[in-house]
Structures are given as structure tokens and as C-alpha cells.
mmCIF file of C-alpha atoms in Angstrom:
data_model
loop_
_atom_site.group_PDB
_atom_site.id
_atom_site.type_symbol
_atom_site.label_atom_id
_atom_site.label_comp_id
_atom_site.label_asym_id
_atom_site.label_seq_id
_atom_site.Cartn_x
_atom_site.Cartn_y
_atom_site.Cartn_z
ATOM 1 C CA UNK A 1 43.755 24.804 -48.618
ATOM 2 C CA UNK A 2 42.688 22.016 -51.201
ATOM 3 C CA UNK A 3 39.395 21.743 -49.592
ATOM 4 C CA UNK A 4 38.288 25.229 -50.713
ATOM 5 C CA UNK A 5 39.143 24.218 -54.440
ATOM 6 C CA UNK A 6 36.248 21.741 -54.598
ATOM 7 C CA UNK A 7 33.156 22.396 -56.440
ATOM 8 C CA UNK A 8 30.219 23.451 -54.080
ATOM 9 C CA UNK A 9 27.205 20.969 -53.861
ATOM 10 C CA UNK A 10 24.969 21.524 -57.026
ATOM 11 C CA UNK A 11 27.689 23.276 -59.218
ATOM 12 C CA UNK A 12 27.074 20.576 -61.763
ATOM 13 C CA UNK A 13 23.621 21.805 -62.312
ATOM 14 C CA UNK A 14 24.712 25.413 -63.050
ATOM 15 C CA UNK A 15 27.556 24.756 -65.038
ATOM 16 C CA UNK A 16 27.826 24.584 -68.979
ATOM 17 C CA UNK A 17 27.044 21.258 -69.989
ATOM 18 C CA UNK A 18 29.963 18.814 -71.610
ATOM 19 C CA UNK A 19 32.459 21.232 -70.333
ATOM 20 C CA UNK A 20 34.509 18.143 -69.454
ATOM 21 C CA UNK A 21 35.803 15.308 -71.532
ATOM 22 C CA UNK A 22 33.819 12.517 -69.660
ATOM 23 C CA UNK A 23 30.559 14.533 -70.227
ATOM 24 C CA UNK A 24 30.753 13.941 -74.076
ATOM 25 C CA UNK A 25 30.577 10.700 -76.005
ATOM 26 C CA UNK A 26 33.685 8.544 -75.660
ATOM 27 C CA UNK A 27 36.218 8.453 -78.706
ATOM 28 C CA UNK A 28 36.726 4.709 -78.469
ATOM 29 C CA UNK A 29 33.419 2.324 -77.777
ATOM 30 C CA UNK A 30 34.852 -1.151 -78.938
ATOM 31 C CA UNK A 31 36.601 -3.005 -76.409
ATOM 32 C CA UNK A 32 39.236 -4.155 -78.991
ATOM 33 C CA UNK A 33 39.994 -0.468 -80.006
ATOM 34 C CA UNK A 34 40.331 0.330 -76.535
ATOM 35 C CA UNK A 35 43.105 -2.699 -75.965
ATOM 36 C CA UNK A 36 44.913 -1.631 -79.024
ATOM 37 C CA UNK A 37 44.879 2.210 -78.119
ATOM 38 C CA UNK A 38 46.311 1.178 -74.437
ATOM 39 C CA UNK A 39 48.874 -1.206 -75.567
ATOM 40 C CA UNK A 40 50.238 1.272 -78.513
ATOM 41 C CA UNK A 41 50.847 3.735 -75.997
ATOM 42 C CA UNK A 42 52.512 1.407 -73.511
ATOM 43 C CA UNK A 43 54.735 0.052 -76.428
ATOM 44 C CA UNK A 44 56.146 3.633 -77.526
ATOM 45 C CA UNK A 45 59.903 3.152 -76.995
ATOM 46 C CA UNK A 46 59.910 6.262 -75.085
ATOM 47 C CA UNK A 47 57.342 4.948 -72.640
ATOM 48 C CA UNK A 48 58.210 1.490 -72.209
ATOM 49 C CA UNK A 49 61.516 2.235 -70.544
ATOM 50 C CA UNK A 50 60.079 4.409 -68.217
ATOM 51 C CA UNK A 51 57.232 1.639 -67.705
ATOM 52 C CA UNK A 52 60.001 -0.757 -66.839
ATOM 53 C CA UNK A 53 61.909 1.742 -64.526
ATOM 54 C CA UNK A 54 58.537 2.268 -62.533
ATOM 55 C CA UNK A 55 57.668 -1.711 -62.353
ATOM 56 C CA UNK A 56 61.400 -2.371 -61.055
ATOM 57 C CA UNK A 57 60.949 0.514 -58.490
ATOM 58 C CA UNK A 58 58.052 -1.181 -57.277
ATOM 59 C CA UNK A 59 54.818 0.325 -58.861
ATOM 60 C CA UNK A 60 52.631 -2.787 -59.275
ATOM 61 C CA UNK A 61 51.087 -3.495 -62.476
ATOM 62 C CA UNK A 62 47.445 -3.423 -61.413
ATOM 63 C CA UNK A 63 48.284 0.286 -59.871
ATOM 64 C CA UNK A 64 49.888 1.233 -63.252
ATOM 65 C CA UNK A 65 46.929 -0.178 -65.502
ATOM 66 C CA UNK A 66 44.158 0.971 -63.233
ATOM 67 C CA UNK A 67 45.400 4.529 -63.426
ATOM 68 C CA UNK A 68 45.756 4.083 -67.000
ATOM 69 C CA UNK A 69 42.164 3.459 -67.509
ATOM 70 C CA UNK A 70 41.407 6.395 -65.259
ATOM 71 C CA UNK A 71 43.223 8.780 -67.347
ATOM 72 C CA UNK A 72 41.585 7.491 -70.339
ATOM 73 C CA UNK A 73 38.038 8.083 -68.905
ATOM 74 C CA UNK A 74 39.447 11.539 -67.676
ATOM 75 C CA UNK A 75 40.290 12.544 -71.307
ATOM 76 C CA UNK A 76 37.218 11.285 -72.840
ATOM 77 C CA UNK A 77 38.799 8.389 -74.833
ATOM 78 C CA UNK A 78 36.356 5.835 -73.275
ATOM 79 C CA UNK A 79 33.988 5.205 -70.555
ATOM 80 C CA UNK A 80 34.176 3.706 -67.297
ATOM 81 C CA UNK A 81 32.721 0.380 -68.223
ATOM 82 C CA UNK A 82 35.022 -0.359 -71.024
ATOM 83 C CA UNK A 83 37.906 0.574 -68.766
ATOM 84 C CA UNK A 84 37.045 -1.749 -66.113
ATOM 85 C CA UNK A 85 36.478 -4.301 -69.205
ATOM 86 C CA UNK A 86 39.873 -4.116 -70.754
ATOM 87 C CA UNK A 87 42.258 -3.607 -67.787
ATOM 88 C CA UNK A 88 42.579 -7.158 -67.137
ATOM 89 C CA UNK A 89 43.766 -7.671 -70.611
ATOM 90 C CA UNK A 90 46.138 -4.732 -70.625
ATOM 91 C CA UNK A 91 47.482 -5.965 -67.295
ATOM 92 C CA UNK A 92 48.467 -9.442 -68.535
ATOM 93 C CA UNK A 93 50.134 -7.593 -71.744
ATOM 94 C CA UNK A 94 51.964 -5.654 -69.598
ATOM 95 C CA UNK A 95 53.027 -8.420 -67.413
ATOM 96 C CA UNK A 96 53.878 -10.489 -70.412
ATOM 97 C CA UNK A 97 56.173 -7.774 -71.786
ATOM 98 C CA UNK A 98 57.909 -7.006 -68.654
ATOM 99 C CA UNK A 99 58.361 -10.965 -68.263
ATOM 100 C CA UNK A 100 60.012 -11.054 -71.988
ATOM 101 C CA UNK A 101 62.282 -7.972 -71.073
ATOM 102 C CA UNK A 102 63.216 -9.909 -67.737
ATOM 103 C CA UNK A 103 62.090 -6.919 -65.268
ATOM 104 C CA UNK A 104 60.842 -7.649 -61.943
ATOM 105 C CA UNK A 105 57.362 -6.629 -61.054
ATOM 106 C CA UNK A 106 54.665 -7.477 -58.585
ATOM 107 C CA UNK A 107 50.723 -7.613 -59.819
ATOM 108 C CA UNK A 108 49.306 -5.740 -56.831
ATOM 109 C CA UNK A 109 50.586 -4.243 -53.427
ATOM 110 C CA UNK A 110 50.758 -6.525 -50.591
ATOM 111 C CA UNK A 111 48.469 -6.949 -48.050
ATOM 112 C CA UNK A 112 51.005 -5.734 -45.469
ATOM 113 C CA UNK A 113 52.084 -2.840 -47.354
ATOM 114 C CA UNK A 114 51.640 0.749 -46.657
ATOM 115 C CA UNK A 115 48.256 2.614 -46.350
ATOM 116 C CA UNK A 116 46.557 4.191 -49.603
ATOM 117 C CA UNK A 117 48.241 7.189 -48.883
ATOM 118 C CA UNK A 118 51.633 6.084 -48.455
ATOM 119 C CA UNK A 119 51.187 4.262 -51.674
ATOM 120 C CA UNK A 120 49.797 7.121 -53.572
ATOM 121 C CA UNK A 121 52.774 9.121 -51.993
ATOM 122 C CA UNK A 122 55.364 6.191 -53.296
ATOM 123 C CA UNK A 123 53.920 6.232 -56.966
ATOM 124 C CA UNK A 124 54.686 10.252 -56.989
ATOM 125 C CA UNK A 125 58.121 9.459 -55.579
ATOM 126 C CA UNK A 126 59.116 6.843 -58.035
ATOM 127 C CA UNK A 127 57.932 9.764 -61.002
ATOM 128 C CA UNK A 128 60.008 12.101 -59.438
ATOM 129 C CA UNK A 129 63.029 9.952 -58.778
ATOM 130 C CA UNK A 130 63.187 9.712 -62.697
ATOM 131 C CA UNK A 131 66.537 11.402 -63.813
ATOM 132 C CA UNK A 132 66.422 14.688 -65.882
ATOM 133 C CA UNK A 133 67.906 13.364 -68.583
ATOM 134 C CA UNK A 134 65.338 10.249 -69.234
ATOM 135 C CA UNK A 135 62.109 12.794 -68.776
ATOM 136 C CA UNK A 136 60.469 12.383 -72.270
ATOM 137 C CA UNK A 137 57.193 11.343 -73.297
ATOM 138 C CA UNK A 138 57.541 8.147 -71.058
ATOM 139 C CA UNK A 139 58.011 10.687 -67.998
ATOM 140 C CA UNK A 140 54.900 12.218 -69.319
ATOM 141 C CA UNK A 141 53.124 8.873 -69.230
ATOM 142 C CA UNK A 142 54.146 8.122 -65.703
ATOM 143 C CA UNK A 143 53.474 11.809 -64.429
ATOM 144 C CA UNK A 144 49.926 11.158 -65.886
ATOM 145 C CA UNK A 145 49.668 7.528 -64.333
ATOM 146 C CA UNK A 146 50.905 8.708 -60.727
ATOM 147 C CA UNK A 147 48.441 11.883 -60.867
ATOM 148 C CA UNK A 148 45.417 9.159 -61.574
ATOM 149 C CA UNK A 149 46.200 7.186 -58.554
ATOM 150 C CA UNK A 150 43.291 7.202 -56.630
ATOM 151 C CA UNK A 151 41.869 5.843 -53.050
ATOM 152 C CA UNK A 152 40.418 2.490 -53.578
ATOM 153 C CA UNK A 153 39.206 0.266 -51.206
ATOM 154 C CA UNK A 154 41.973 -2.219 -50.187
ATOM 155 C CA UNK A 155 41.617 -6.046 -49.586
ATOM 156 C CA UNK A 156 43.719 -5.390 -46.002
ATOM 157 C CA UNK A 157 41.267 -2.763 -45.083
ATOM 158 C CA UNK A 158 38.647 -4.299 -43.037
ATOM 159 C CA UNK A 159 35.330 -2.704 -42.123
ATOM 160 C CA UNK A 160 35.386 -1.519 -38.111
ATOM 161 C CA UNK A 161 33.540 -3.986 -36.119
ATOM 162 C CA UNK A 162 31.296 -3.240 -33.247
ATOM 163 C CA UNK A 163 32.656 -4.219 -29.898
ATOM 164 C CA UNK A 164 31.521 -7.559 -28.745
ATOM 165 C CA UNK A 165 29.026 -7.344 -25.791
ATOM 166 C CA UNK A 166 29.340 -10.357 -23.265
ATOM 167 C CA UNK A 167 26.575 -11.626 -21.006
ATOM 168 C CA UNK A 168 27.759 -9.633 -18.041
ATOM 169 C CA UNK A 169 27.723 -6.045 -19.916
ATOM 170 C CA UNK A 170 24.521 -6.584 -21.429
ATOM 171 C CA UNK A 171 21.630 -5.073 -19.397
ATOM 172 C CA UNK A 172 18.203 -6.211 -19.997
ATOM 173 C CA UNK A 173 16.246 -3.143 -21.505
ATOM 174 C CA UNK A 174 12.942 -2.801 -20.593
ATOM 175 C CA UNK A 175 10.294 -2.130 -23.715
ATOM 176 C CA UNK A 176 9.120 1.709 -23.544
ATOM 177 C CA UNK A 177 6.451 3.534 -25.165
ATOM 178 C CA UNK A 178 2.886 2.995 -26.271
ATOM 179 C CA UNK A 179 3.410 -0.576 -27.484
ATOM 180 C CA UNK A 180 5.320 -1.781 -24.576
ATOM 181 C CA UNK A 181 2.147 -2.565 -22.755
#
């Protein structure tokens, strides 16, 4: 029944303006401040152990940082453009922190890995597998990140191609209509 919970077409035109955080001006507009905001969140001792756990369980760093940017946009922390600008910097910083802690990670999903739906389900399973005694601010952070995993085009998903037509199957079509004469 999730389809019934969607907004109807044109609903945004009748809703009260600025109901949502992303409809208001963002809190952060400076790229340096945005990087600082995300790195301070990740560096929190209660959060970093959960980040290491997720990376060790197979969550790619890019998925983690993309979801962080989506969450910040949804909360009105910064806009989408700023998130796209600072995401590579935050990703490199998270990878460097993981390298120093000797935590194994992968940067992105491999091409032959699961479909987008299976990837999202995997992220939710990683969060849900966090032991009860370790559910702290870091668990909340991972829950937020896994809820922001969105369907994004994957390099392994190609556009469907039209079937090739051989010369045997091609039939010469005669022009029709007024201009055919």
C-alpha cells in the first residue's frame, strides 16, 4: 500500500509554502563549513565505530557519503549543489580515516554485484544487524544513512537496446500519404 501514501499531482501547489526544511534557505552555504560539518559528525566517537562496522560489513564509502549528503539536504543543512561539491572530499576523508584505523572498505559497489533494490536491502540489513548494546548516536547515524539510500543509476545498468534488424527481416516500406507522390 505504499503507493497510496504518495502525494497527488499538484499537491505541492496547494500545500503551505516552506513546510519542509529543503524549501527554506540552507543553514550552511560555505563549502568549507559543509565539509567541517560532515567530518565532525563522522569523527564523533559514538559514530565512528558504527561507520567502521558498516564499512567492514560491506557498505561502500560512496554509498555512505552520498546518503550523508541526501540526509543533510533533507534536513535543510545545505542544498543539493553543495552536497555534490563536497561529497568527494568527505569520501576521501572517510577512506583516509578507515585506512589509518586499518578498516577494510570498498569505495563503490562492484559492477557484478546485486541490483539496486538488493543493494538498498543490504544497507538496511547492515544497520539492523548492529547489536543492541551498540545502538547509540552512531546507530542513529547509520539508520539515517540507510534510509537515504536511493535508487541511482548504476554503471552496470545499460539502456535497453533496440533489436538489430538484418537485411532479411527488413521490408522495404513504400511511402504513404500526400507527399509520397
